[in-house]
PDB file of C-alpha atoms in Angstrom:
ATOM      1  CA  MET S   1       3.007   9.449  -3.533  1.00 89.00           C
ATOM      2  CA  THR S   2       2.093   8.314  -7.041  1.00 97.00           C
ATOM      3  CA  LEU S   3      -1.099   6.359  -7.615  1.00 97.00           C
ATOM      4  CA  ASN S   4       0.759   3.133  -8.343  1.00 97.00           C
ATOM      5  CA  ALA S   5       2.911   3.544  -5.240  1.00 97.00           C
ATOM      6  CA  GLU S   6      -0.305   3.871  -3.223  1.00 97.00           C
ATOM      7  CA  LEU S   7      -1.747   0.795  -4.922  1.00 96.00           C
ATOM      8  CA  ARG S   8       1.414  -1.209  -4.243  1.00 96.00           C
ATOM      9  CA  ALA S   9       1.428  -0.187  -0.581  1.00 95.00           C
ATOM     10  CA  PHE S  10      -2.206  -1.276  -0.279  1.00 95.00           C
ATOM     11  CA  TYR S  11      -1.402  -4.596  -1.960  1.00 94.00           C
ATOM     12  CA  GLU S  12       1.500  -5.312   0.389  1.00 93.00           C
ATOM     13  CA  ALA S  13      -0.580  -4.450   3.463  1.00 92.00           C
ATOM     14  CA  ARG S  14      -3.479  -6.614   2.300  1.00 90.00           C
ATOM     15  CA  ARG S  15      -1.814  -9.687   0.835  1.00 87.00           C
ATOM     16  CA  LEU S  16      -0.833 -11.321   4.136  1.00 84.00           C
ATOM     17  CA  GLN S  17      -4.425 -11.023   5.350  1.00 89.00           C
ATOM     18  CA  ILE S  18      -5.522 -13.331   2.528  1.00 90.00           C
ATOM     19  CA  PRO S  19      -5.212 -17.103   3.072  1.00 91.00           C
ATOM     20  CA  ALA S  20      -2.345 -18.733   1.192  1.00 91.00           C
ATOM     21  CA  GLU S  21      -4.674 -20.959  -0.840  1.00 93.00           C
ATOM     22  CA  THR S  22      -6.675 -17.949  -1.986  1.00 92.00           C
ATOM     23  CA  ARG S  23      -3.505 -16.013  -2.827  1.00 91.00           C
ATOM     24  CA  GLU S  24      -2.365 -18.924  -4.980  1.00 94.00           C
ATOM     25  CA  ILE S  25      -5.665 -18.974  -6.910  1.00 95.00           C
ATOM     26  CA  MET S  26      -5.335 -15.211  -7.502  1.00 94.00           C
ATOM     27  CA  ARG S  27      -1.677 -15.519  -8.497  1.00 94.00           C
ATOM     28  CA  ARG S  28      -2.380 -18.327 -10.965  1.00 96.00           C
ATOM     29  CA  ALA S  29      -5.327 -16.495 -12.532  1.00 96.00           C
ATOM     30  CA  GLY S  30      -3.239 -13.340 -12.913  1.00 95.00           C
ATOM     31  CA  GLN S  31      -0.390 -15.275 -14.493  1.00 96.00           C
ATOM     32  CA  GLU S  32      -2.719 -16.980 -16.959  1.00 97.00           C
ATOM     33  CA  LEU S  33      -4.354 -13.695 -17.938  1.00 97.00           C
ATOM     34  CA  ALA S  34      -0.982 -12.014 -18.420  1.00 96.00           C
ATOM     35  CA  GLY S  35       0.157 -14.915 -20.576  1.00 96.00           C
ATOM     36  CA  SER S  36      -2.988 -14.875 -22.699  1.00 96.00           C
ATOM     37  CA  GLY S  37      -1.796 -11.905 -24.756  1.00 95.00           C
ATOM     38  CA  GLN S  38      -5.114 -10.126 -24.321  1.00 95.00           C
ATOM     39  CA  ALA S  39      -3.521  -6.819 -23.315  1.00 96.00           C
ATOM     40  CA  ASP S  40      -1.647  -6.816 -26.618  1.00 96.00           C
ATOM     41  CA  ARG S  41      -4.887  -7.401 -28.533  1.00 96.00           C
ATOM     42  CA  ALA S  42      -6.766  -4.552 -26.855  1.00 98.00           C
ATOM     43  CA  LEU S  43      -7.240  -1.272 -28.690  1.00 98.00           C
ATOM     44  CA  THR S  44      -4.341   1.136 -28.398  1.00 98.00           C
ATOM     45  CA  ALA S  45      -3.065   4.496 -29.631  1.00 98.00           C
ATOM     46  CA  GLY S  46      -3.877   4.989 -33.298  1.00 98.00           C
ATOM     47  CA  ASP S  47      -7.081   2.932 -33.213  1.00 98.00           C
ATOM     48  CA  ARG S  48     -10.569   4.360 -33.621  1.00 98.00           C
ATOM     49  CA  ALA S  49     -12.562   4.448 -30.387  1.00 98.00           C
ATOM     50  CA  PRO S  50     -15.744   2.352 -30.656  1.00 98.00           C
ATOM     51  CA  ARG S  51     -18.842   4.427 -29.996  1.00 97.00           C
ATOM     52  CA  PHE S  52     -21.106   3.716 -27.051  1.00 98.00           C
ATOM     53  CA  SER S  53     -24.295   4.987 -25.471  1.00 98.00           C
ATOM     54  CA  LEU S  54     -24.647   3.865 -21.851  1.00 97.00           C
ATOM     55  CA  PRO S  55     -26.696   4.645 -18.735  1.00 96.00           C
ATOM     56  CA  SER S  56     -25.083   6.819 -16.085  1.00 94.00           C
ATOM     57  CA  ALA S  57     -25.364   6.403 -12.334  1.00 90.00           C
ATOM     58  CA  THR S  58     -28.028   9.122 -12.302  1.00 88.00           C
ATOM     59  CA  GLY S  59     -30.167   7.580 -15.048  1.00 88.00           C
ATOM     60  CA  ARG S  60     -28.980   9.712 -17.979  1.00 92.00           C
ATOM     61  CA  THR S  61     -27.825   8.176 -21.235  1.00 96.00           C
ATOM     62  CA  VAL S  62     -24.281   9.232 -22.108  1.00 97.00           C
ATOM     63  CA  ALA S  63     -22.989   8.821 -25.660  1.00 98.00           C
ATOM     64  CA  LEU S  64     -19.352   9.051 -26.685  1.00 98.00           C
ATOM     65  CA  ASP S  65     -20.287  11.125 -29.744  1.00 97.00           C
ATOM     66  CA  ASP S  66     -21.896  13.756 -27.516  1.00 97.00           C
ATOM     67  CA  LEU S  67     -18.865  13.864 -25.252  1.00 97.00           C
ATOM     68  CA  LEU S  68     -16.474  14.224 -28.183  1.00 98.00           C
ATOM     69  CA  ALA S  69     -18.536  17.079 -29.591  1.00 97.00           C
ATOM     70  CA  ALA S  70     -17.393  19.106 -26.584  1.00 96.00           C
ATOM     71  CA  GLY S  71     -13.738  18.045 -26.535  1.00 97.00           C
ATOM     72  CA  PRO S  72     -11.381  15.120 -25.888  1.00 98.00           C
ATOM     73  CA  VAL S  73     -12.417  12.291 -23.581  1.00 98.00           C
ATOM     74  CA  VAL S  74     -10.543  10.392 -20.876  1.00 98.00           C
ATOM     75  CA  LEU S  75     -12.207   6.975 -20.750  1.00 98.00           C
ATOM     76  CA  THR S  76     -11.323   4.620 -17.916  1.00 98.00           C
ATOM     77  CA  PHE S  77     -12.519   1.045 -17.404  1.00 98.00           C
ATOM     78  CA  TYR S  78     -12.705  -0.402 -13.889  1.00 97.00           C
ATOM     79  CA  ARG S  79     -13.985  -3.655 -12.402  1.00 96.00           C
ATOM     80  CA  GLY S  80     -16.559  -2.361  -9.921  1.00 95.00           C
ATOM     81  CA  ALA S  81     -17.212  -0.750  -6.571  1.00 94.00           C
ATOM     82  CA  TRP S  82     -16.325  -4.042  -4.846  1.00 94.00           C
ATOM     83  CA  CYS S  83     -12.695  -3.722  -6.025  1.00 95.00           C
ATOM     84  CA  PRO S  84     -10.577  -1.689  -3.553  1.00 95.00           C
ATOM     85  CA  TYR S  85      -7.914  -1.006  -6.181  1.00 96.00           C
ATOM     86  CA  CYS S  86     -10.587   0.498  -8.444  1.00 96.00           C
ATOM     87  CA  ASN S  87     -11.780   2.718  -5.606  1.00 96.00           C
ATOM     88  CA  ILE S  88      -8.269   4.003  -4.955  1.00 96.00           C
ATOM     89  CA  ALA S  89      -7.801   4.717  -8.677  1.00 97.00           C
ATOM     90  CA  LEU S  90     -11.156   6.495  -9.010  1.00 97.00           C
ATOM     91  CA  ARG S  91     -10.450   8.658  -5.956  1.00 96.00           C
ATOM     92  CA  SER S  92      -7.131   9.626  -7.509  1.00 97.00           C
ATOM     93  CA  LEU S  93      -8.844  10.559 -10.769  1.00 97.00           C
ATOM     94  CA  GLN S  94     -11.311  12.669  -8.798  1.00 97.00           C
ATOM     95  CA  GLN S  95      -8.373  14.514  -7.223  1.00 97.00           C
ATOM     96  CA  HIS S  96      -7.154  15.332 -10.751  1.00 98.00           C
ATOM     97  CA  HIS S  97     -10.599  16.021 -12.198  1.00 98.00           C
ATOM     98  CA  ASP S  98     -10.172  19.801 -12.191  1.00 98.00           C
ATOM     99  CA  ALA S  99      -6.856  19.477 -14.027  1.00 98.00           C
ATOM    100  CA  ILE S 100      -8.497  17.240 -16.644  1.00 98.00           C
ATOM    101  CA  THR S 101     -11.432  19.576 -17.233  1.00 98.00           C
ATOM    102  CA  ALA S 102      -9.082  22.576 -17.318  1.00 97.00           C
ATOM    103  CA  ARG S 103      -7.613  20.972 -20.442  1.00 97.00           C
ATOM    104  CA  GLY S 104     -11.061  20.885 -22.041  1.00 97.00           C
ATOM    105  CA  ALA S 105     -11.522  17.139 -21.570  1.00 98.00           C
ATOM    106  CA  ARG S 106     -14.302  15.032 -20.079  1.00 98.00           C
ATOM    107  CA  LEU S 107     -13.563  12.131 -17.733  1.00 98.00           C
ATOM    108  CA  VAL S 108     -15.830   9.081 -17.921  1.00 98.00           C
ATOM    109  CA  ALA S 109     -15.583   5.768 -16.053  1.00 97.00           C
ATOM    110  CA  LEU S 110     -17.151   2.466 -17.180  1.00 97.00           C
ATOM    111  CA  SER S 111     -17.759  -0.774 -15.310  1.00 97.00           C
ATOM    112  CA  PRO S 112     -20.055  -3.780 -15.834  1.00 97.00           C
ATOM    113  CA  GLN S 113     -21.986  -3.042 -12.643  1.00 96.00           C
ATOM    114  CA  ILE S 114     -25.618  -1.945 -12.504  1.00 95.00           C
ATOM    115  CA  PRO S 115     -26.474   1.787 -12.208  1.00 93.00           C
ATOM    116  CA  ASP S 116     -27.488   1.463  -8.535  1.00 91.00           C
ATOM    117  CA  GLU S 117     -23.988   0.262  -7.692  1.00 90.00           C
ATOM    118  CA  SER S 118     -22.472   3.083  -9.732  1.00 89.00           C
ATOM    119  CA  LEU S 119     -24.646   5.595  -7.901  1.00 86.00           C
ATOM    120  CA  SER S 120     -23.543   4.296  -4.506  1.00 91.00           C
ATOM    121  CA  LEU S 121     -19.923   4.519  -5.633  1.00 88.00           C
ATOM    122  CA  THR S 122     -20.389   8.042  -6.972  1.00 91.00           C
ATOM    123  CA  GLU S 123     -21.965   9.241  -3.746  1.00 92.00           C
ATOM    124  CA  LYS S 124     -19.483   7.488  -1.459  1.00 91.00           C
ATOM    125  CA  HIS S 125     -16.448   9.029  -3.158  1.00 90.00           C
ATOM    126  CA  ALA S 126     -18.111  12.310  -4.234  1.00 93.00           C
ATOM    127  CA  LEU S 127     -17.184  11.691  -7.874  1.00 95.00           C
ATOM    128  CA  ALA S 128     -17.837  14.673 -10.135  1.00 96.00           C
ATOM    129  CA  PHE S 129     -17.525  12.727 -13.399  1.00 96.00           C
ATOM    130  CA  ASP S 130     -19.914  10.337 -15.147  1.00 95.00           C
ATOM    131  CA  VAL S 131     -19.841   6.711 -14.030  1.00 96.00           C
ATOM    132  CA  LEU S 132     -21.493   4.501 -16.647  1.00 97.00           C
ATOM    133  CA  SER S 133     -22.858   0.958 -16.618  1.00 96.00           C
ATOM    134  CA  ASP S 134     -21.504  -1.294 -19.361  1.00 97.00           C
ATOM    135  CA  LEU S 135     -23.923  -4.128 -18.662  1.00 95.00           C
ATOM    136  CA  GLY S 136     -22.704  -7.394 -20.119  1.00 95.00           C
ATOM    137  CA  SER S 137     -19.354  -5.704 -20.861  1.00 97.00           C
ATOM    138  CA  ASP S 138     -20.357  -5.152 -24.492  1.00 97.00           C
ATOM    139  CA  THR S 139     -18.348  -1.926 -24.739  1.00 98.00           C
ATOM    140  CA  ALA S 140     -15.363  -3.481 -22.978  1.00 98.00           C
ATOM    141  CA  GLN S 141     -15.563  -6.323 -25.506  1.00 98.00           C
ATOM    142  CA  ARG S 142     -15.356  -3.879 -28.426  1.00 98.00           C
ATOM    143  CA  TYR S 143     -12.275  -2.295 -26.882  1.00 98.00           C
ATOM    144  CA  GLY S 144     -10.731  -5.753 -26.517  1.00 98.00           C
ATOM    145  CA  LEU S 145     -10.800  -5.612 -22.714  1.00 98.00           C
ATOM    146  CA  ALA S 146     -13.492  -8.076 -21.595  1.00 98.00           C
ATOM    147  CA  PHE S 147     -12.431 -11.431 -20.194  1.00 97.00           C
ATOM    148  CA  ASP S 148     -13.997 -14.201 -18.100  1.00 96.00           C
ATOM    149  CA  LEU S 149     -12.765 -15.059 -14.635  1.00 96.00           C
ATOM    150  CA  PRO S 150     -11.651 -18.675 -14.194  1.00 95.00           C
ATOM    151  CA  GLU S 151     -14.132 -20.703 -12.164  1.00 94.00           C
ATOM    152  CA  ASP S 152     -11.935 -21.063  -9.085  1.00 95.00           C
ATOM    153  CA  LEU S 153     -11.341 -17.300  -8.856  1.00 95.00           C
ATOM    154  CA  ALA S 154     -15.046 -16.591  -9.416  1.00 94.00           C
ATOM    155  CA  ALA S 155     -15.750 -18.942  -6.501  1.00 93.00           C
ATOM    156  CA  VAL S 156     -13.276 -17.008  -4.347  1.00 92.00           C
ATOM    157  CA  TYR S 157     -15.049 -13.750  -5.159  1.00 93.00           C
ATOM    158  CA  ASP S 158     -18.375 -15.362  -4.251  1.00 91.00           C
ATOM    159  CA  LYS S 159     -16.934 -16.481  -0.920  1.00 90.00           C
ATOM    160  CA  LEU S 160     -15.699 -12.950  -0.285  1.00 89.00           C
ATOM    161  CA  GLY S 161     -19.273 -11.722  -0.736  1.00 91.00           C
ATOM    162  CA  PHE S 162     -18.805  -9.633  -3.874  1.00 93.00           C
ATOM    163  CA  ASP S 163     -22.073 -10.999  -5.376  1.00 93.00           C
ATOM    164  CA  LEU S 164     -21.070 -10.333  -8.970  1.00 93.00           C
ATOM    165  CA  GLN S 165     -24.166 -12.191 -10.157  1.00 93.00           C
ATOM    166  CA  ARG S 166     -26.262  -9.314  -8.813  1.00 94.00           C
ATOM    167  CA  VAL S 167     -24.019  -6.293  -9.298  1.00 94.00           C
ATOM    168  CA  ASN S 168     -23.089  -7.323 -12.857  1.00 95.00           C
ATOM    169  CA  ASP S 169     -26.694  -8.042 -13.820  1.00 93.00           C
ATOM    170  CA  GLY S 170     -26.310 -11.747 -14.441  1.00 93.00           C
ATOM    171  CA  HIS S 171     -22.798 -11.639 -15.915  1.00 92.00           C
ATOM    172  CA  PRO S 172     -20.769 -12.629 -12.829  1.00 90.00           C
ATOM    173  CA  ARG S 173     -17.587 -13.817 -14.522  1.00 93.00           C
ATOM    174  CA  THR S 174     -17.032 -11.119 -17.152  1.00 96.00           C
ATOM    175  CA  LEU S 175     -14.811  -8.178 -16.219  1.00 97.00           C
ATOM    176  CA  PRO S 176     -12.715  -5.594 -18.104  1.00 98.00           C
ATOM    177  CA  LEU S 177      -8.962  -5.292 -17.965  1.00 98.00           C
ATOM    178  CA  PRO S 178      -7.915  -2.091 -16.199  1.00 97.00           C
ATOM    179  CA  ALA S 179      -7.570   0.435 -19.008  1.00 98.00           C
ATOM    180  CA  THR S 180      -7.566   4.170 -19.641  1.00 98.00           C
ATOM    181  CA  TYR S 181      -7.748   5.918 -23.009  1.00 98.00           C
ATOM    182  CA  VAL S 182      -7.292   9.507 -24.130  1.00 98.00           C
ATOM    183  CA  ILE S 183      -9.535  10.016 -27.168  1.00 98.00           C
ATOM    184  CA  ASP S 184      -9.311  13.134 -29.324  1.00 98.00           C
ATOM    185  CA  ARG S 185     -12.295  15.001 -30.756  1.00 96.00           C
ATOM    186  CA  ASP S 186     -12.056  13.025 -33.994  1.00 97.00           C
ATOM    187  CA  GLY S 187     -12.575   9.771 -32.100  1.00 98.00           C
ATOM    188  CA  LEU S 188      -8.968   8.627 -32.406  1.00 98.00           C
ATOM    189  CA  ILE S 189      -7.280   7.006 -29.444  1.00 98.00           C
ATOM    190  CA  ARG S 190      -4.175   9.085 -28.828  1.00 98.00           C
ATOM    191  CA  TRP S 191      -2.898   7.456 -25.643  1.00 98.00           C
ATOM    192  CA  ALA S 192      -3.661   4.147 -23.956  1.00 98.00           C
ATOM    193  CA  PHE S 193      -2.935   2.278 -20.756  1.00 98.00           C
ATOM    194  CA  VAL S 194      -3.958  -1.390 -20.654  1.00 98.00           C
ATOM    195  CA  ASN S 195      -2.748  -3.907 -18.078  1.00 97.00           C
ATOM    196  CA  THR S 196      -3.823  -7.390 -17.035  1.00 97.00           C
ATOM    197  CA  ASP S 197      -2.690  -6.596 -13.461  1.00 96.00           C
ATOM    198  CA  TYR S 198      -5.665  -5.147 -11.574  1.00 96.00           C
ATOM    199  CA  THR S 199      -3.318  -3.669  -8.963  1.00 96.00           C
ATOM    200  CA  ALA S 200      -1.755  -1.329 -11.575  1.00 97.00           C
ATOM    201  CA  ARG S 201      -3.503   1.697 -13.095  1.00 98.00           C
ATOM    202  CA  ALA S 202      -2.797   4.675 -15.355  1.00 98.00           C
ATOM    203  CA  GLU S 203      -0.971   7.462 -13.554  1.00 98.00           C
ATOM    204  CA  PRO S 204      -2.957  10.719 -13.566  1.00 98.00           C
ATOM    205  CA  ALA S 205       0.243  12.609 -14.423  1.00 98.00           C
ATOM    206  CA  ASP S 206       0.580  10.507 -17.594  1.00 98.00           C
ATOM    207  CA  ILE S 207      -3.059  11.175 -18.516  1.00 98.00           C
ATOM    208  CA  LEU S 208      -2.517  14.919 -18.138  1.00 98.00           C
ATOM    209  CA  ALA S 209       0.671  14.725 -20.227  1.00 98.00           C
ATOM    210  CA  ALA S 210      -1.269  12.897 -22.958  1.00 98.00           C
ATOM    211  CA  LEU S 211      -3.923  15.616 -22.947  1.00 98.00           C
ATOM    212  CA  ASP S 212      -1.219  18.287 -23.160  1.00 97.00           C
ATOM    213  CA  ALA S 213       0.219  16.509 -26.192  1.00 97.00           C
ATOM    214  CA  LEU S 214      -3.029  16.719 -28.181  1.00 96.00           C
ATOM    215  CA  ASP S 215      -2.919  19.006 -31.196  1.00 72.00           C
TER     216      ASP S 215
END
């Protein structure tokens, strides 16, 4: 089963468990975000990757320049450990981690959550790659991915107990679009996946194909 088939199956199994009023708030927010054109304004293949230096789940500082010095980078943005779709996608990336590193690349994941949350996520799913904290979504903003949740959807997330005020260090409404980039050693984005739909993610097979296509 492909990653997106797994995500779709999860969505179909979960959607009827959500009250109709809540589903409508989610549907409307998704429609508005898709219609905003933000995905089209995000960085894409051919753009220069903005540099970053961010704390990892284990307290190290990880800089894009240092990663690129060793080879290409697969950079993926996710919403947080509270998002089940993100967890499914990260587990799938972990399953393909050996294939990514065999191609000389480093896999790095970014979210706006605090390092403690990233550490819990890393340990829970036995992730072997760096999980970084983009507090305030400053890096996501430079990649054109950061957006603010509408107030009614933010209220839904509060009711569901996600506590984004705490896990996002005082930035409860700002999240990144789901996105994955393949960046070559010169810092050029060579392949990009960006989608306003949080239930859709980059297929690992496509990431590996993009790495194989690097010069």
